[in-house]
mmCIF file of C-alpha atoms in Angstrom:
data_model
loop_
_atom_site.group_PDB
_atom_site.id
_atom_site.type_symbol
_atom_site.label_atom_id
_atom_site.label_comp_id
_atom_site.label_asym_id
_atom_site.label_seq_id
_atom_site.Cartn_x
_atom_site.Cartn_y
_atom_site.Cartn_z
ATOM 1 C CA UNK A 167 -11.757 23.857 -17.455
ATOM 2 C CA UNK A 168 -14.640 22.302 -19.361
ATOM 3 C CA UNK A 169 -18.362 22.758 -18.734
ATOM 4 C CA UNK A 170 -18.859 19.303 -17.204
ATOM 5 C CA UNK A 171 -16.137 19.759 -14.576
ATOM 6 C CA UNK A 172 -17.133 23.313 -13.702
ATOM 7 C CA UNK A 173 -20.917 23.028 -13.636
ATOM 8 C CA UNK A 174 -22.104 19.412 -13.883
ATOM 9 C CA UNK A 175 -19.644 17.842 -11.433
ATOM 10 C CA UNK A 176 -20.827 19.856 -8.370
ATOM 11 C CA UNK A 177 -24.409 18.711 -9.005
ATOM 12 C CA UNK A 178 -23.427 15.077 -9.535
ATOM 13 C CA UNK A 179 -21.166 15.236 -6.495
ATOM 14 C CA UNK A 180 -24.083 16.332 -4.312
ATOM 15 C CA UNK A 181 -26.439 13.663 -5.673
ATOM 16 C CA UNK A 182 -23.834 10.929 -5.281
ATOM 17 C CA UNK A 183 -23.030 12.165 -1.779
ATOM 18 C CA UNK A 184 -26.676 11.729 -0.748
ATOM 19 C CA UNK A 185 -27.069 8.307 -2.383
ATOM 20 C CA UNK A 186 -23.721 6.824 -1.351
ATOM 21 C CA UNK A 187 -24.052 7.928 2.261
ATOM 22 C CA UNK A 188 -27.301 5.994 2.365
ATOM 23 C CA UNK A 189 -25.761 2.934 0.677
ATOM 24 C CA UNK A 190 -22.765 2.981 3.052
ATOM 25 C CA UNK A 191 -21.937 4.888 6.211
ATOM 26 C CA UNK A 192 -18.605 6.505 5.382
ATOM 27 C CA UNK A 193 -15.983 7.933 7.694
ATOM 28 C CA UNK A 194 -13.473 10.281 6.083
ATOM 29 C CA UNK A 195 -10.182 11.175 7.739
ATOM 30 C CA UNK A 196 -7.017 13.055 6.855
ATOM 31 C CA UNK A 197 -8.327 15.702 4.491
ATOM 32 C CA UNK A 198 -5.820 18.091 6.046
ATOM 33 C CA UNK A 199 -3.017 15.872 4.699
ATOM 34 C CA UNK A 200 -3.859 16.746 1.108
ATOM 35 C CA UNK A 201 -1.301 19.274 -0.210
ATOM 36 C CA UNK A 202 -2.494 22.322 -2.099
ATOM 37 C CA UNK A 203 -0.181 21.780 -5.045
ATOM 38 C CA UNK A 204 0.329 18.861 -7.424
ATOM 39 C CA UNK A 205 0.631 15.342 -6.062
ATOM 40 C CA UNK A 206 0.072 11.723 -7.012
ATOM 41 C CA UNK A 207 -2.794 10.295 -4.964
ATOM 42 C CA UNK A 208 -2.508 6.513 -4.613
ATOM 43 C CA UNK A 209 -5.284 4.309 -3.249
ATOM 44 C CA UNK A 210 -5.876 0.575 -2.892
ATOM 45 C CA UNK A 211 -8.553 -0.728 -5.238
ATOM 46 C CA UNK A 212 -11.423 -3.129 -4.629
ATOM 47 C CA UNK A 213 -14.588 -1.598 -6.054
ATOM 48 C CA UNK A 214 -15.865 0.245 -9.105
ATOM 49 C CA UNK A 215 -16.942 3.240 -6.992
ATOM 50 C CA UNK A 216 -13.498 3.716 -5.400
ATOM 51 C CA UNK A 217 -12.728 6.962 -7.284
ATOM 52 C CA UNK A 218 -15.999 8.469 -6.079
ATOM 53 C CA UNK A 219 -15.191 7.696 -2.445
ATOM 54 C CA UNK A 220 -11.758 9.279 -2.846
ATOM 55 C CA UNK A 221 -13.300 12.373 -4.449
ATOM 56 C CA UNK A 222 -15.669 12.747 -1.500
ATOM 57 C CA UNK A 223 -12.887 12.199 1.032
ATOM 58 C CA UNK A 224 -10.816 14.906 -0.660
ATOM 59 C CA UNK A 225 -13.651 17.423 -0.486
ATOM 60 C CA UNK A 226 -12.210 19.527 -3.303
ATOM 61 C CA UNK A 227 -14.346 21.699 -5.550
ATOM 62 C CA UNK A 228 -13.287 19.839 -8.674
ATOM 63 C CA UNK A 229 -12.190 16.218 -9.186
ATOM 64 C CA UNK A 230 -8.542 15.286 -9.657
ATOM 65 C CA UNK A 231 -7.428 13.855 -12.954
ATOM 66 C CA UNK A 232 -7.920 10.106 -12.734
ATOM 67 C CA UNK A 233 -6.199 7.296 -14.580
ATOM 68 C CA UNK A 234 -8.512 4.418 -15.550
ATOM 69 C CA UNK A 235 -7.768 1.187 -17.334
ATOM 70 C CA UNK A 236 -8.312 1.195 -21.075
ATOM 71 C CA UNK A 237 -11.092 -1.413 -21.041
ATOM 72 C CA UNK A 238 -13.266 0.928 -18.963
ATOM 73 C CA UNK A 239 -12.658 3.908 -21.221
ATOM 74 C CA UNK A 240 -13.314 1.833 -24.361
ATOM 75 C CA UNK A 241 -17.014 1.567 -23.498
ATOM 76 C CA UNK A 242 -18.904 3.654 -26.098
ATOM 77 C CA UNK A 243 -20.911 5.913 -23.794
ATOM 78 C CA UNK A 244 -19.181 5.310 -20.471
ATOM 79 C CA UNK A 245 -15.745 6.230 -21.752
ATOM 80 C CA UNK A 246 -17.024 9.425 -23.362
ATOM 81 C CA UNK A 247 -18.894 10.398 -20.196
ATOM 82 C CA UNK A 248 -15.940 9.738 -17.872
ATOM 83 C CA UNK A 249 -13.564 11.655 -20.136
ATOM 84 C CA UNK A 250 -15.607 14.796 -19.496
ATOM 85 C CA UNK A 251 -14.689 14.546 -15.818
ATOM 86 C CA UNK A 252 -10.898 14.354 -16.155
ATOM 87 C CA UNK A 253 -10.687 10.578 -16.488
ATOM 88 C CA UNK A 254 -8.256 9.261 -19.106
ATOM 89 C CA UNK A 255 -7.206 5.769 -20.188
ATOM 90 C CA UNK A 256 -4.036 3.803 -19.610
ATOM 91 C CA UNK A 257 -3.066 0.495 -21.180
ATOM 92 C CA UNK A 258 -1.731 -1.268 -18.094
ATOM 93 C CA UNK A 259 -0.455 -4.254 -20.046
ATOM 94 C CA UNK A 260 1.915 -2.217 -22.190
ATOM 95 C CA UNK A 261 4.142 0.840 -21.925
ATOM 96 C CA UNK A 262 1.468 3.468 -22.640
ATOM 97 C CA UNK A 263 3.514 6.502 -23.666
ATOM 98 C CA UNK A 264 0.443 8.651 -24.283
ATOM 99 C CA UNK A 265 -0.819 8.076 -20.736
ATOM 100 C CA UNK A 266 2.656 8.789 -19.313
ATOM 101 C CA UNK A 267 3.001 12.020 -21.289
ATOM 102 C CA UNK A 268 -0.472 13.166 -20.268
ATOM 103 C CA UNK A 269 0.221 12.360 -16.607
ATOM 104 C CA UNK A 270 3.508 14.264 -16.629
ATOM 105 C CA UNK A 271 1.785 17.250 -18.213
ATOM 106 C CA UNK A 272 -0.975 17.163 -15.589
ATOM 107 C CA UNK A 273 1.472 17.150 -12.673
ATOM 108 C CA UNK A 274 3.750 19.786 -14.186
ATOM 109 C CA UNK A 275 0.744 22.067 -14.641
ATOM 110 C CA UNK A 276 0.053 21.926 -10.886
ATOM 111 C CA UNK A 277 -2.876 19.510 -10.888
ATOM 112 C CA UNK A 278 -3.526 16.404 -8.794
ATOM 113 C CA UNK A 279 -3.536 12.908 -10.256
ATOM 114 C CA UNK A 280 -5.364 9.894 -8.812
ATOM 115 C CA UNK A 281 -3.930 6.447 -9.564
ATOM 116 C CA UNK A 282 -4.808 2.963 -8.314
ATOM 117 C CA UNK A 283 -1.371 1.267 -8.447
ATOM 118 C CA UNK A 284 -2.800 -2.247 -8.134
ATOM 119 C CA UNK A 285 -4.251 -1.763 -11.613
ATOM 120 C CA UNK A 286 -7.323 -3.886 -11.008
ATOM 121 C CA UNK A 287 -9.933 -4.497 -8.334
ATOM 122 C CA UNK A 288 -8.454 -6.717 -5.623
ATOM 123 C CA UNK A 289 -10.848 -8.784 -3.524
ATOM 124 C CA UNK A 290 -10.475 -9.019 0.237
ATOM 125 C CA UNK A 291 -7.760 -11.493 1.163
ATOM 126 C CA UNK A 292 -6.157 -11.406 -2.289
ATOM 127 C CA UNK A 293 -2.925 -9.692 -3.288
ATOM 128 C CA UNK A 294 -1.398 -8.405 -6.501
ATOM 129 C CA UNK A 295 1.923 -6.685 -6.995
ATOM 130 C CA UNK A 296 1.271 -3.025 -7.716
ATOM 131 C CA UNK A 297 2.673 -1.390 -10.818
ATOM 132 C CA UNK A 298 5.395 1.229 -10.420
ATOM 133 C CA UNK A 299 3.899 3.917 -12.671
ATOM 134 C CA UNK A 300 2.727 6.155 -9.834
ATOM 135 C CA UNK A 301 6.160 6.246 -8.216
ATOM 136 C CA UNK A 302 7.790 6.858 -11.594
ATOM 137 C CA UNK A 303 5.564 9.874 -12.255
ATOM 138 C CA UNK A 304 6.133 11.307 -8.777
ATOM 139 C CA UNK A 305 9.885 10.837 -9.075
ATOM 140 C CA UNK A 306 10.121 12.427 -12.517
ATOM 141 C CA UNK A 307 8.102 15.494 -11.543
ATOM 142 C CA UNK A 308 9.344 15.863 -7.970
ATOM 143 C CA UNK A 309 5.828 15.897 -6.496
ATOM 144 C CA UNK A 310 4.782 14.118 -3.287
ATOM 145 C CA UNK A 311 2.785 10.913 -3.062
ATOM 146 C CA UNK A 312 -0.413 10.875 -1.005
ATOM 147 C CA UNK A 313 -1.379 7.368 0.220
ATOM 148 C CA UNK A 314 -5.085 6.689 0.647
ATOM 149 C CA UNK A 315 -6.682 3.667 2.283
ATOM 150 C CA UNK A 316 -10.240 2.655 1.436
ATOM 151 C CA UNK A 317 -12.049 -0.203 3.161
ATOM 152 C CA UNK A 318 -11.641 -3.181 0.845
ATOM 153 C CA UNK A 319 -14.127 -5.613 2.412
ATOM 154 C CA UNK A 320 -17.325 -3.758 1.613
ATOM 155 C CA UNK A 321 -20.928 -4.875 1.751
ATOM 156 C CA UNK A 322 -24.078 -2.785 1.214
ATOM 157 C CA UNK A 323 -25.372 -0.828 4.187
ATOM 158 C CA UNK A 324 -22.192 -1.256 6.200
ATOM 159 C CA UNK A 325 -19.680 1.409 7.271
ATOM 160 C CA UNK A 326 -16.569 2.130 5.248
ATOM 161 C CA UNK A 327 -13.493 4.265 5.911
ATOM 162 C CA UNK A 328 -11.461 6.418 3.581
ATOM 163 C CA UNK A 329 -8.219 7.643 5.143
ATOM 164 C CA UNK A 330 -5.907 10.158 3.491
ATOM 165 C CA UNK A 331 -2.391 9.726 4.830
ATOM 166 C CA UNK A 332 0.379 12.333 5.049
ATOM 167 C CA UNK A 333 2.014 13.302 1.779
ATOM 168 C CA UNK A 334 5.600 12.102 1.467
ATOM 169 C CA UNK A 335 8.448 11.759 -0.998
ATOM 170 C CA UNK A 336 10.370 8.470 -1.111
ATOM 171 C CA UNK A 337 14.117 8.654 -0.489
ATOM 172 C CA UNK A 338 15.278 8.166 -4.059
ATOM 173 C CA UNK A 339 18.924 7.160 -4.431
ATOM 174 C CA UNK A 340 19.490 9.243 -7.574
ATOM 175 C CA UNK A 341 17.831 11.558 -10.074
ATOM 176 C CA UNK A 342 17.287 8.575 -12.361
ATOM 177 C CA UNK A 343 16.474 5.385 -10.481
ATOM 178 C CA UNK A 344 16.427 1.759 -11.579
ATOM 179 C CA UNK A 345 13.334 -0.309 -12.271
ATOM 180 C CA UNK A 346 14.125 -2.382 -9.186
ATOM 181 C CA UNK A 347 14.269 0.660 -6.930
ATOM 182 C CA UNK A 348 11.053 1.996 -8.414
ATOM 183 C CA UNK A 349 9.295 -1.292 -7.646
ATOM 184 C CA UNK A 350 10.702 -1.310 -4.121
ATOM 185 C CA UNK A 351 9.260 2.149 -3.459
ATOM 186 C CA UNK A 352 5.953 0.967 -4.929
ATOM 187 C CA UNK A 353 5.845 -2.049 -2.608
ATOM 188 C CA UNK A 354 6.603 0.255 0.324
ATOM 189 C CA UNK A 355 3.803 2.574 -0.773
ATOM 190 C CA UNK A 356 1.231 -0.230 -0.811
ATOM 191 C CA UNK A 357 2.465 -1.493 2.558
ATOM 192 C CA UNK A 358 2.003 2.026 3.917
ATOM 193 C CA UNK A 359 -1.542 2.173 2.530
ATOM 194 C CA UNK A 360 -2.652 -1.138 4.033
ATOM 195 C CA UNK A 361 -0.934 -0.337 7.330
ATOM 196 C CA UNK A 362 -3.104 2.788 7.564
ATOM 197 C CA UNK A 363 -6.158 0.554 7.364
ATOM 198 C CA UNK A 364 -4.809 -1.858 9.968
ATOM 199 C CA UNK A 365 -4.078 0.940 12.430
ATOM 200 C CA UNK A 366 -7.370 2.781 12.010
#
């Protein structure tokens, strides 16, 4: 574990907690649903600060590994800074073998991995079809998926909710599943996430 994760992150977490609670009025639910072992945490995506809200909802001592799109990590200082806190890039437009290998290694080593399957920030009322990478990683490693809903219509100084749903494992039809089945499980995952928000 590097110096930034072990010593800098707790300080930044506290400062961000104070500032972000003033900027919004968050409600966190479902922390007890987070398994102790490895899992793929999947959240809807509508704002740049989404990973921070998920970190705070989790309440863990250290952040999970987080997959971020390559364009974010390509920023000269920003990418370097984020990489110190377990953030790594993925090229969402191509089959990024390096990101897949790193993700598999993370999960097999017992760590948690945060992914935003939609791949980009989705404005309220808009829809995109989520990418199947999260389901693929969970299926290959045999770890559960943890759905997370985060309020996607956010304005400053208004309340937001971050809900961690129960961990689950999709009913895969075989050890090696087709691309179509993987996408179907991904669509079901996103439906589960948004249903959590509708029911809250």
